[in-house]
Amino acid sequence: MKTSLFNFDLPERLIANRPVEPRDMARLLHIDGMNLLDKMMLDLPDLLRSDDVLVFNNTKVIPARLYGVRGQAKIEMTLFKQVDLSTWETLIKNARRLHADDIIVFDDKLNAKVLEKLPNGPVVVQFNLSGEDLFAYLHQVGTMPLPPYIKRLWGGQVSDKADYQTIYAHHEGAVAAPTAGLHFTKRLFDALDKKGIQREFITLHVGGGTFLPVKVEDTEQHKMHAEYGMISAEVAERLNEYKKQGRRIIPVGTTSLRLLESATDEKGVLQPFARETSIFITPGYRFKFIDALFTNFHTPESTLFMLVSALAGLDEMHHAYKHAVEKEYRFFSYGDACLIEKKII
């Protein structure tokens, strides 16, 4: 399909730079075909069935953005993908002046050596710390790796360490947040519990590639980034049993959806999972396991807007997003949310 089919007009003023407070006071658009319903996040339990199952991604974001210097030049680095215990692919602003063997200094305890510059943009660096030591130090000097459309001054903003993390984050390793989950609070969980809605947790360590634009004219030529995911045997067994009972499986976020679909075999049975996935979902894809989706509003021509168009229909999603713009919903990571019903084919 042509990438341009997934474009839409979005005024810059609707891009959320900060989350609403409290988180569960965001707006919620219920999308059921061409039928749209304007609600609030606290209405979510009323929109769900009492036997629905929500599946959350419990990855934990590491403070993967670092600020340092190479000589007199300022460097902003975002960790992109881990290669080994001390080596990462990174995204660096103004990287064209960097060369192999350059040393980037962050402070007196942390530095990184440039190993190579990859053709598609990332810079491979090796830190002088590794493993747990590196992760521990990132928590001291790093800031949250916010996407490029969220504007921050040099050095970041302290409040983002809490704002850009779900309340149920557990397994450390993501360099981008599963942002649909940012809307959930203890108050909302209590309301979901009261209705009897089940919660399950899986893990997909979201990579920086989630923000990379689709640069090809045809979606079939796009190479999807790979991310590491985990579903335990116990969780897979419970979810399969829920499915047999006819209960709806609703992932919270596109990351949860992609992991569930990656781990489901051709017979529709969810398997335990512990490897990378680079699944790319576009219109025409036949969903094997999930029944609906809770997610945020996504960027034009992105793999995420392609995914929701596969779920609900391209015309339907353009209709919904046009409505969201007219009603001035807040877009992207810190923005408002959607509950999207799967199109019946």
mmCIF file of C-alpha atoms in Angstrom:
data_model
loop_
_atom_site.group_PDB
_atom_site.id
_atom_site.type_symbol
_atom_site.label_atom_id
_atom_site.label_comp_id
_atom_site.label_asym_id
_atom_site.label_seq_id
_atom_site.Cartn_x
_atom_site.Cartn_y
_atom_site.Cartn_z
ATOM 1 C CA MET A 1 0.000 0.000 0.000
ATOM 2 C CA LYS A 2 1.110 3.566 -0.548
ATOM 3 C CA THR A 3 2.440 5.194 2.597
ATOM 4 C CA SER A 4 0.638 8.423 1.656
ATOM 5 C CA LEU A 5 -2.706 6.686 2.267
ATOM 6 C CA PHE A 6 -1.945 6.917 5.988
ATOM 7 C CA ASN A 7 -1.309 10.655 6.037
ATOM 8 C CA PHE A 8 -3.628 13.141 7.727
ATOM 9 C CA ASP A 9 -3.541 16.793 8.760
ATOM 10 C CA LEU A 10 -2.702 17.455 12.398
ATOM 11 C CA PRO A 11 -2.333 20.959 13.868
ATOM 12 C CA GLU A 12 0.854 21.181 15.933
ATOM 13 C CA ARG A 13 -1.085 22.683 18.848
ATOM 14 C CA LEU A 14 -2.750 19.286 19.439
ATOM 15 C CA ILE A 15 0.553 17.513 20.155
ATOM 16 C CA ALA A 16 0.644 17.032 23.921
ATOM 17 C CA ASN A 17 3.844 18.240 25.574
ATOM 18 C CA ARG A 18 2.821 17.101 29.056
ATOM 19 C CA PRO A 19 0.279 14.605 30.414
ATOM 20 C CA VAL A 20 -2.952 15.659 32.069
ATOM 21 C CA GLU A 21 -3.075 15.513 35.858
ATOM 22 C CA PRO A 22 -4.235 13.150 37.171
ATOM 23 C CA ARG A 23 -3.499 10.681 34.395
ATOM 24 C CA ASP A 24 -6.958 9.110 34.420
ATOM 25 C CA MET A 25 -8.588 12.448 33.515
ATOM 26 C CA ALA A 26 -7.531 12.150 29.874
ATOM 27 C CA ARG A 27 -10.230 12.009 27.215
ATOM 28 C CA LEU A 28 -11.205 8.715 25.582
ATOM 29 C CA LEU A 29 -12.668 8.204 22.112
ATOM 30 C CA HIS A 30 -14.585 4.950 21.611
ATOM 31 C CA ILE A 31 -14.251 3.896 17.960
ATOM 32 C CA ASP A 32 -16.694 1.260 16.721
ATOM 33 C CA GLY A 33 -16.656 1.384 12.942
ATOM 34 C CA MET A 34 -17.998 4.800 11.932
ATOM 35 C CA ASN A 35 -19.701 5.173 15.308
ATOM 36 C CA LEU A 36 -17.770 7.461 17.658
ATOM 37 C CA LEU A 37 -18.380 8.194 21.322
ATOM 38 C CA ASP A 38 -16.609 10.938 23.256
ATOM 39 C CA LYS A 39 -15.859 9.796 26.808
ATOM 40 C CA MET A 40 -13.273 10.142 29.583
ATOM 41 C CA MET A 41 -10.719 7.612 30.840
ATOM 42 C CA LEU A 42 -12.732 7.023 34.010
ATOM 43 C CA ASP A 43 -15.580 5.834 31.758
ATOM 44 C CA LEU A 44 -13.468 2.914 30.499
ATOM 45 C CA PRO A 45 -14.977 0.305 32.872
ATOM 46 C CA ASP A 46 -18.448 1.190 31.558
ATOM 47 C CA LEU A 47 -17.298 0.681 27.949
ATOM 48 C CA LEU A 48 -15.891 -2.776 28.698
ATOM 49 C CA ARG A 49 -17.700 -6.044 29.351
ATOM 50 C CA SER A 50 -17.377 -7.579 32.799
ATOM 51 C CA ASP A 51 -15.551 -10.616 31.369
ATOM 52 C CA ASP A 52 -13.073 -8.651 29.223
ATOM 53 C CA VAL A 53 -9.340 -9.242 29.715
ATOM 54 C CA LEU A 54 -6.878 -6.337 29.492
ATOM 55 C CA VAL A 55 -3.279 -7.247 28.621
ATOM 56 C CA PHE A 56 -0.619 -4.749 29.715
ATOM 57 C CA ASN A 57 3.039 -4.369 28.731
ATOM 58 C CA ASN A 58 5.011 -4.144 32.001
ATOM 59 C CA THR A 59 8.333 -3.107 30.487
ATOM 60 C CA LYS A 60 10.200 -0.397 32.405
ATOM 61 C CA VAL A 61 11.817 2.563 30.642
ATOM 62 C CA ILE A 62 15.445 3.251 31.447
ATOM 63 C CA PRO A 63 16.685 6.886 31.499
ATOM 64 C CA ALA A 64 18.284 6.364 28.106
ATOM 65 C CA ARG A 65 18.979 9.968 27.060
ATOM 66 C CA LEU A 66 22.433 11.284 27.914
ATOM 67 C CA TYR A 67 24.013 14.716 27.553
ATOM 68 C CA GLY A 68 27.769 14.985 27.104
ATOM 69 C CA VAL A 69 30.584 16.536 25.131
ATOM 70 C CA ARG A 70 33.150 15.561 22.516
ATOM 71 C CA GLY A 71 35.804 18.201 22.911
ATOM 72 C CA GLN A 72 33.896 21.480 22.808
ATOM 73 C CA ALA A 73 30.870 20.063 20.980
ATOM 74 C CA LYS A 74 27.698 19.287 22.928
ATOM 75 C CA ILE A 75 26.286 15.801 22.366
ATOM 76 C CA GLU A 76 22.721 14.571 22.963
ATOM 77 C CA MET A 77 22.600 10.766 22.792
ATOM 78 C CA THR A 78 19.617 8.430 23.046
ATOM 79 C CA LEU A 79 20.194 4.712 23.529
ATOM 80 C CA PHE A 80 18.394 2.902 20.720
ATOM 81 C CA LYS A 81 19.152 -0.831 20.817
ATOM 82 C CA GLN A 82 21.424 -2.911 23.057
ATOM 83 C CA VAL A 83 24.119 -4.912 21.251
ATOM 84 C CA ASP A 84 25.865 -6.409 24.308
ATOM 85 C CA LEU A 85 26.459 -5.515 27.965
ATOM 86 C CA SER A 86 28.445 -2.365 27.148
ATOM 87 C CA THR A 87 27.637 -1.670 23.478
ATOM 88 C CA TRP A 88 24.557 0.132 22.144
ATOM 89 C CA GLU A 89 23.205 1.468 18.907
ATOM 90 C CA THR A 90 22.370 5.104 19.665
ATOM 91 C CA LEU A 91 20.760 8.100 18.050
ATOM 92 C CA ILE A 92 22.931 11.222 18.273
ATOM 93 C CA LYS A 93 21.939 14.723 17.195
ATOM 94 C CA ASN A 94 24.407 16.230 14.693
ATOM 95 C CA ALA A 95 26.305 12.940 14.454
ATOM 96 C CA ARG A 96 27.899 13.718 11.101
ATOM 97 C CA ARG A 97 30.996 15.223 12.745
ATOM 98 C CA LEU A 98 31.625 12.118 14.813
ATOM 99 C CA HIS A 99 34.270 9.588 13.748
ATOM 100 C CA ALA A 100 35.301 6.117 14.861
ATOM 101 C CA ASP A 101 37.358 6.165 18.097
ATOM 102 C CA ASP A 102 35.958 9.551 19.193
ATOM 103 C CA ILE A 103 35.315 9.650 22.947
ATOM 104 C CA ILE A 104 32.102 11.207 24.263
ATOM 105 C CA VAL A 105 32.344 12.264 27.912
ATOM 106 C CA PHE A 106 29.215 12.455 30.076
ATOM 107 C CA ASP A 107 30.941 12.998 33.443
ATOM 108 C CA ASP A 108 34.044 11.817 35.287
ATOM 109 C CA LYS A 109 32.675 8.255 35.589
ATOM 110 C CA LEU A 110 30.915 7.645 32.284
ATOM 111 C CA ASN A 111 32.132 7.932 28.709
ATOM 112 C CA ALA A 112 31.530 6.182 25.393
ATOM 113 C CA LYS A 113 33.785 5.343 22.447
ATOM 114 C CA VAL A 114 32.388 5.622 18.923
ATOM 115 C CA LEU A 115 32.774 2.264 17.164
ATOM 116 C CA GLU A 116 30.973 2.902 13.863
ATOM 117 C CA LYS A 117 28.279 4.924 12.153
ATOM 118 C CA LEU A 118 25.594 2.775 10.533
ATOM 119 C CA PRO A 119 24.231 3.712 7.079
ATOM 120 C CA ASN A 120 20.658 4.283 8.312
ATOM 121 C CA GLY A 121 21.605 6.749 11.060
ATOM 122 C CA PRO A 122 22.391 5.019 14.385
ATOM 123 C CA VAL A 123 25.869 5.342 15.904
ATOM 124 C CA VAL A 124 27.333 2.295 17.647
ATOM 125 C CA VAL A 125 29.163 3.170 20.865
ATOM 126 C CA GLN A 126 30.873 1.226 23.634
ATOM 127 C CA PHE A 127 30.553 2.518 27.204
ATOM 128 C CA ASN A 128 33.264 2.210 29.841
ATOM 129 C CA LEU A 129 30.615 0.668 32.127
ATOM 130 C CA SER A 130 28.551 -2.440 31.366
ATOM 131 C CA GLY A 131 25.573 -4.475 32.491
ATOM 132 C CA GLU A 132 24.099 -3.617 35.887
ATOM 133 C CA ASP A 133 26.773 -0.957 36.490
ATOM 134 C CA LEU A 134 25.769 0.886 33.312
ATOM 135 C CA PHE A 135 22.054 0.658 34.075
ATOM 136 C CA ALA A 136 22.599 1.892 37.635
ATOM 137 C CA TYR A 137 24.592 4.867 36.402
ATOM 138 C CA LEU A 138 22.003 5.716 33.764
ATOM 139 C CA HIS A 139 19.542 6.223 36.609
ATOM 140 C CA GLN A 140 21.908 8.796 38.086
ATOM 141 C CA VAL A 141 22.811 10.827 34.996
ATOM 142 C CA GLY A 142 20.275 9.916 32.302
ATOM 143 C CA THR A 143 16.924 11.484 31.453
ATOM 144 C CA MET A 144 13.835 9.883 29.958
ATOM 145 C CA PRO A 145 14.073 9.242 26.196
ATOM 146 C CA LEU A 146 11.087 11.293 25.156
ATOM 147 C CA PRO A 147 10.090 11.187 21.477
ATOM 148 C CA PRO A 148 11.267 14.086 19.295
ATOM 149 C CA TYR A 149 7.844 15.748 19.124
ATOM 150 C CA ILE A 150 7.899 16.417 22.902
ATOM 151 C CA LYS A 151 9.995 19.539 23.351
ATOM 152 C CA ARG A 152 12.361 19.841 26.301
ATOM 153 C CA LEU A 153 15.249 22.147 27.147
ATOM 154 C CA TRP A 154 18.811 20.761 27.205
ATOM 155 C CA GLY A 155 19.105 18.350 30.130
ATOM 156 C CA GLY A 156 15.468 17.274 30.190
ATOM 157 C CA GLN A 157 12.803 17.724 32.840
ATOM 158 C CA VAL A 158 12.796 15.940 36.219
ATOM 159 C CA SER A 159 9.029 15.295 36.223
ATOM 160 C CA ASP A 160 9.325 13.110 33.104
ATOM 161 C CA LYS A 161 10.974 10.339 35.150
ATOM 162 C CA ALA A 162 7.582 9.681 36.730
ATOM 163 C CA ASP A 163 5.340 10.936 33.914
ATOM 164 C CA TYR A 164 6.958 8.726 31.231
ATOM 165 C CA GLN A 165 6.601 5.481 33.220
ATOM 166 C CA THR A 166 3.543 3.310 33.799
ATOM 167 C CA ILE A 167 2.571 2.629 37.425
ATOM 168 C CA TYR A 168 2.985 -1.117 36.781
ATOM 169 C CA ALA A 169 6.416 -0.952 35.064
ATOM 170 C CA HIS A 170 8.499 -3.910 36.229
ATOM 171 C CA HIS A 171 11.033 -5.385 33.787
ATOM 172 C CA GLU A 172 13.733 -2.828 32.942
ATOM 173 C CA GLY A 173 14.885 -2.550 29.348
ATOM 174 C CA ALA A 174 12.718 -0.217 27.240
ATOM 175 C CA VAL A 175 14.015 2.982 25.662
ATOM 176 C CA ALA A 176 10.486 4.208 24.891
ATOM 177 C CA ALA A 177 7.360 3.941 27.010
ATOM 178 C CA PRO A 178 4.302 1.818 26.178
ATOM 179 C CA THR A 179 2.399 5.077 26.321
ATOM 180 C CA ALA A 180 -1.178 3.749 26.269
ATOM 181 C CA GLY A 181 -0.494 2.466 29.761
ATOM 182 C CA LEU A 182 0.346 5.926 31.084
ATOM 183 C CA HIS A 183 -3.381 6.631 31.535
ATOM 184 C CA PHE A 184 -3.878 3.971 34.208
ATOM 185 C CA THR A 185 -3.949 4.850 37.899
ATOM 186 C CA LYS A 186 -4.744 2.940 41.085
ATOM 187 C CA ARG A 187 -8.170 4.588 41.058
ATOM 188 C CA LEU A 188 -8.863 3.287 37.554
ATOM 189 C CA PHE A 189 -7.507 -0.182 38.386
ATOM 190 C CA ASP A 190 -9.842 -0.294 41.401
ATOM 191 C CA ALA A 191 -12.795 0.573 39.161
ATOM 192 C CA LEU A 192 -11.818 -2.136 36.666
ATOM 193 C CA ASP A 193 -11.474 -4.645 39.515
ATOM 194 C CA LYS A 194 -14.914 -3.720 40.814
ATOM 195 C CA LYS A 195 -16.399 -4.579 37.417
ATOM 196 C CA GLY A 196 -14.503 -7.904 37.380
ATOM 197 C CA ILE A 197 -12.236 -7.125 34.436
ATOM 198 C CA GLN A 198 -9.125 -9.332 34.433
ATOM 199 C CA ARG A 199 -5.583 -7.949 34.048
ATOM 200 C CA GLU A 200 -2.614 -9.866 32.609
ATOM 201 C CA PHE A 201 0.969 -8.689 32.046
ATOM 202 C CA ILE A 202 3.446 -9.442 29.274
ATOM 203 C CA THR A 203 6.728 -7.709 28.389
ATOM 204 C CA LEU A 204 7.945 -6.060 25.198
ATOM 205 C CA HIS A 205 11.022 -3.875 25.593
ATOM 206 C CA VAL A 206 10.041 -0.975 23.351
ATOM 207 C CA GLY A 207 12.908 0.217 21.156
ATOM 208 C CA GLY A 208 13.727 3.619 19.767
ATOM 209 C CA GLY A 209 12.609 2.389 16.359
ATOM 210 C CA THR A 210 9.018 2.980 17.392
ATOM 211 C CA PHE A 211 9.602 6.674 16.566
ATOM 212 C CA LEU A 212 11.362 6.131 13.228
ATOM 213 C CA PRO A 213 9.312 7.423 10.295
ATOM 214 C CA VAL A 214 8.357 5.266 7.332
ATOM 215 C CA LYS A 215 10.602 6.640 4.588
ATOM 216 C CA VAL A 216 9.501 4.436 1.678
ATOM 217 C CA GLU A 217 6.596 5.137 -0.671
ATOM 218 C CA ASP A 218 5.258 1.568 -0.464
ATOM 219 C CA THR A 219 4.668 -0.101 2.909
ATOM 220 C CA GLU A 220 5.924 -3.442 1.566
ATOM 221 C CA GLN A 221 9.413 -1.955 1.307
ATOM 222 C CA HIS A 222 9.539 -0.837 4.970
ATOM 223 C CA LYS A 223 11.871 -2.766 7.278
ATOM 224 C CA MET A 224 10.375 -2.971 10.760
ATOM 225 C CA HIS A 225 12.585 -2.608 13.855
ATOM 226 C CA ALA A 226 12.998 -5.650 16.128
ATOM 227 C CA GLU A 227 12.157 -5.636 19.845
ATOM 228 C CA TYR A 228 12.564 -8.297 22.537
ATOM 229 C CA GLY A 229 9.403 -9.736 24.046
ATOM 230 C CA MET A 230 8.475 -12.226 26.763
ATOM 231 C CA ILE A 231 5.271 -14.126 27.555
ATOM 232 C CA SER A 232 5.500 -16.729 30.307
ATOM 233 C CA ALA A 233 3.964 -20.190 29.943
ATOM 234 C CA GLU A 234 1.605 -19.415 32.825
ATOM 235 C CA VAL A 235 0.274 -16.211 31.249
ATOM 236 C CA ALA A 236 -0.078 -17.903 27.843
ATOM 237 C CA GLU A 237 -2.052 -20.736 29.438
ATOM 238 C CA ARG A 238 -4.421 -18.354 31.225
ATOM 239 C CA LEU A 239 -4.988 -16.201 28.126
ATOM 240 C CA ASN A 240 -5.720 -19.281 26.010
ATOM 241 C CA GLU A 241 -8.258 -20.400 28.602
ATOM 242 C CA TYR A 242 -9.926 -16.975 28.596
ATOM 243 C CA LYS A 243 -10.110 -17.159 24.815
ATOM 244 C CA LYS A 244 -11.773 -20.587 24.960
ATOM 245 C CA GLN A 245 -14.347 -19.127 27.351
ATOM 246 C CA GLY A 246 -15.260 -16.533 24.716
ATOM 247 C CA ARG A 247 -13.839 -13.610 26.695
ATOM 248 C CA ARG A 248 -12.431 -10.675 24.723
ATOM 249 C CA ILE A 249 -8.661 -10.166 24.783
ATOM 250 C CA ILE A 250 -7.894 -6.415 24.673
ATOM 251 C CA PRO A 251 -4.234 -5.329 24.601
ATOM 252 C CA VAL A 252 -3.342 -2.029 26.207
ATOM 253 C CA GLY A 253 -1.104 -0.426 23.592
ATOM 254 C CA THR A 254 0.204 -1.442 20.199
ATOM 255 C CA THR A 255 3.261 -3.027 21.846
ATOM 256 C CA SER A 256 1.073 -5.526 23.728
ATOM 257 C CA LEU A 257 -0.900 -6.199 20.544
ATOM 258 C CA ARG A 258 2.192 -6.858 18.442
ATOM 259 C CA LEU A 259 3.631 -9.250 21.022
ATOM 260 C CA LEU A 260 0.374 -11.200 21.375
ATOM 261 C CA GLU A 261 0.012 -11.543 17.610
ATOM 262 C CA SER A 262 3.682 -12.527 17.255
ATOM 263 C CA ALA A 263 3.287 -15.304 19.820
ATOM 264 C CA THR A 264 0.070 -16.755 18.375
ATOM 265 C CA ASP A 265 0.353 -19.754 16.059
ATOM 266 C CA GLU A 266 -1.693 -20.366 12.913
ATOM 267 C CA LYS A 267 -4.311 -22.273 14.927
ATOM 268 C CA GLY A 268 -4.935 -19.213 17.093
ATOM 269 C CA VAL A 269 -3.168 -20.604 20.154
ATOM 270 C CA LEU A 270 -0.917 -18.264 22.130
ATOM 271 C CA GLN A 271 2.529 -19.763 22.771
ATOM 272 C CA PRO A 272 5.134 -18.855 25.418
ATOM 273 C CA PHE A 273 7.543 -16.331 23.905
ATOM 274 C CA ALA A 274 11.098 -15.139 24.625
ATOM 275 C CA ARG A 275 12.742 -13.659 21.544
ATOM 276 C CA GLU A 276 12.683 -10.663 19.219
ATOM 277 C CA THR A 277 9.729 -9.741 17.051
ATOM 278 C CA SER A 278 9.613 -7.406 14.072
ATOM 279 C CA ILE A 279 5.981 -7.978 13.115
ATOM 280 C CA PHE A 280 4.613 -5.243 10.827
ATOM 281 C CA ILE A 281 0.810 -5.036 10.740
ATOM 282 C CA THR A 282 -0.897 -3.227 7.865
ATOM 283 C CA PRO A 283 -4.415 -3.399 6.378
ATOM 284 C CA GLY A 284 -5.146 -6.903 5.128
ATOM 285 C CA TYR A 285 -3.614 -8.547 8.189
ATOM 286 C CA ARG A 286 -5.851 -11.182 9.822
ATOM 287 C CA PHE A 287 -5.748 -10.852 13.601
ATOM 288 C CA LYS A 288 -5.306 -14.222 15.303
ATOM 289 C CA PHE A 289 -5.815 -13.524 18.998
ATOM 290 C CA ILE A 290 -6.897 -10.021 19.977
ATOM 291 C CA ASP A 291 -10.441 -8.620 19.859
ATOM 292 C CA ALA A 292 -10.067 -4.853 20.389
ATOM 293 C CA LEU A 293 -7.350 -2.345 21.311
ATOM 294 C CA PHE A 294 -6.809 0.425 23.830
ATOM 295 C CA THR A 295 -4.227 2.895 22.511
ATOM 296 C CA ASN A 296 -3.262 6.561 22.034
ATOM 297 C CA PHE A 297 -3.552 8.720 18.913
ATOM 298 C CA HIS A 298 -0.642 8.085 16.547
ATOM 299 C CA THR A 299 1.468 10.064 14.095
ATOM 300 C CA PRO A 300 0.644 10.400 10.375
ATOM 301 C CA GLU A 301 2.196 7.771 8.069
ATOM 302 C CA SER A 302 3.497 5.809 11.073
ATOM 303 C CA THR A 303 3.560 2.018 11.483
ATOM 304 C CA LEU A 304 1.231 2.527 14.455
ATOM 305 C CA PHE A 305 -1.446 4.328 12.429
ATOM 306 C CA MET A 306 -1.105 1.533 9.858
ATOM 307 C CA LEU A 307 -1.709 -1.004 12.623
ATOM 308 C CA VAL A 308 -4.899 0.630 13.923
ATOM 309 C CA SER A 309 -6.114 0.982 10.328
ATOM 310 C CA ALA A 310 -5.635 -2.768 9.913
ATOM 311 C CA LEU A 311 -7.742 -3.310 13.025
ATOM 312 C CA ALA A 312 -10.615 -0.903 12.414
ATOM 313 C CA GLY A 313 -10.392 -0.049 8.702
ATOM 314 C CA LEU A 314 -8.520 2.770 6.966
ATOM 315 C CA ASP A 315 -11.609 4.849 6.160
ATOM 316 C CA GLU A 316 -12.883 4.361 9.697
ATOM 317 C CA MET A 317 -9.614 5.538 11.253
ATOM 318 C CA HIS A 318 -9.421 8.605 9.018
ATOM 319 C CA HIS A 319 -13.000 9.389 10.052
ATOM 320 C CA ALA A 320 -12.127 8.941 13.744
ATOM 321 C CA TYR A 321 -8.956 11.025 13.563
ATOM 322 C CA LYS A 322 -10.750 13.809 11.690
ATOM 323 C CA HIS A 323 -13.307 13.844 14.504
ATOM 324 C CA ALA A 324 -10.510 13.869 17.113
ATOM 325 C CA VAL A 325 -8.869 16.873 15.451
ATOM 326 C CA GLU A 326 -12.171 18.748 15.236
ATOM 327 C CA LYS A 327 -12.880 18.017 18.924
ATOM 328 C CA GLU A 328 -9.280 18.970 19.816
ATOM 329 C CA TYR A 329 -8.194 15.715 21.405
ATOM 330 C CA ARG A 330 -4.554 15.711 22.515
ATOM 331 C CA PHE A 331 -2.259 13.562 20.360
ATOM 332 C CA PHE A 332 0.712 11.200 20.765
ATOM 333 C CA SER A 333 2.593 9.909 23.827
ATOM 334 C CA TYR A 334 1.252 12.316 26.458
ATOM 335 C CA GLY A 335 -2.093 12.713 24.729
ATOM 336 C CA ASP A 336 -5.593 11.239 24.949
ATOM 337 C CA ALA A 337 -6.709 7.673 24.273
ATOM 338 C CA CYS A 338 -8.897 5.468 22.060
ATOM 339 C CA LEU A 339 -10.760 2.236 22.618
ATOM 340 C CA ILE A 340 -10.939 0.665 19.149
ATOM 341 C CA GLU A 341 -13.277 -2.206 18.283
ATOM 342 C CA LYS A 342 -12.035 -4.712 15.706
ATOM 343 C CA LYS A 343 -13.773 -4.477 12.345
ATOM 344 C CA ILE A 344 -15.889 -7.520 11.586
ATOM 345 C CA ILE A 345 -14.963 -8.845 8.139
#
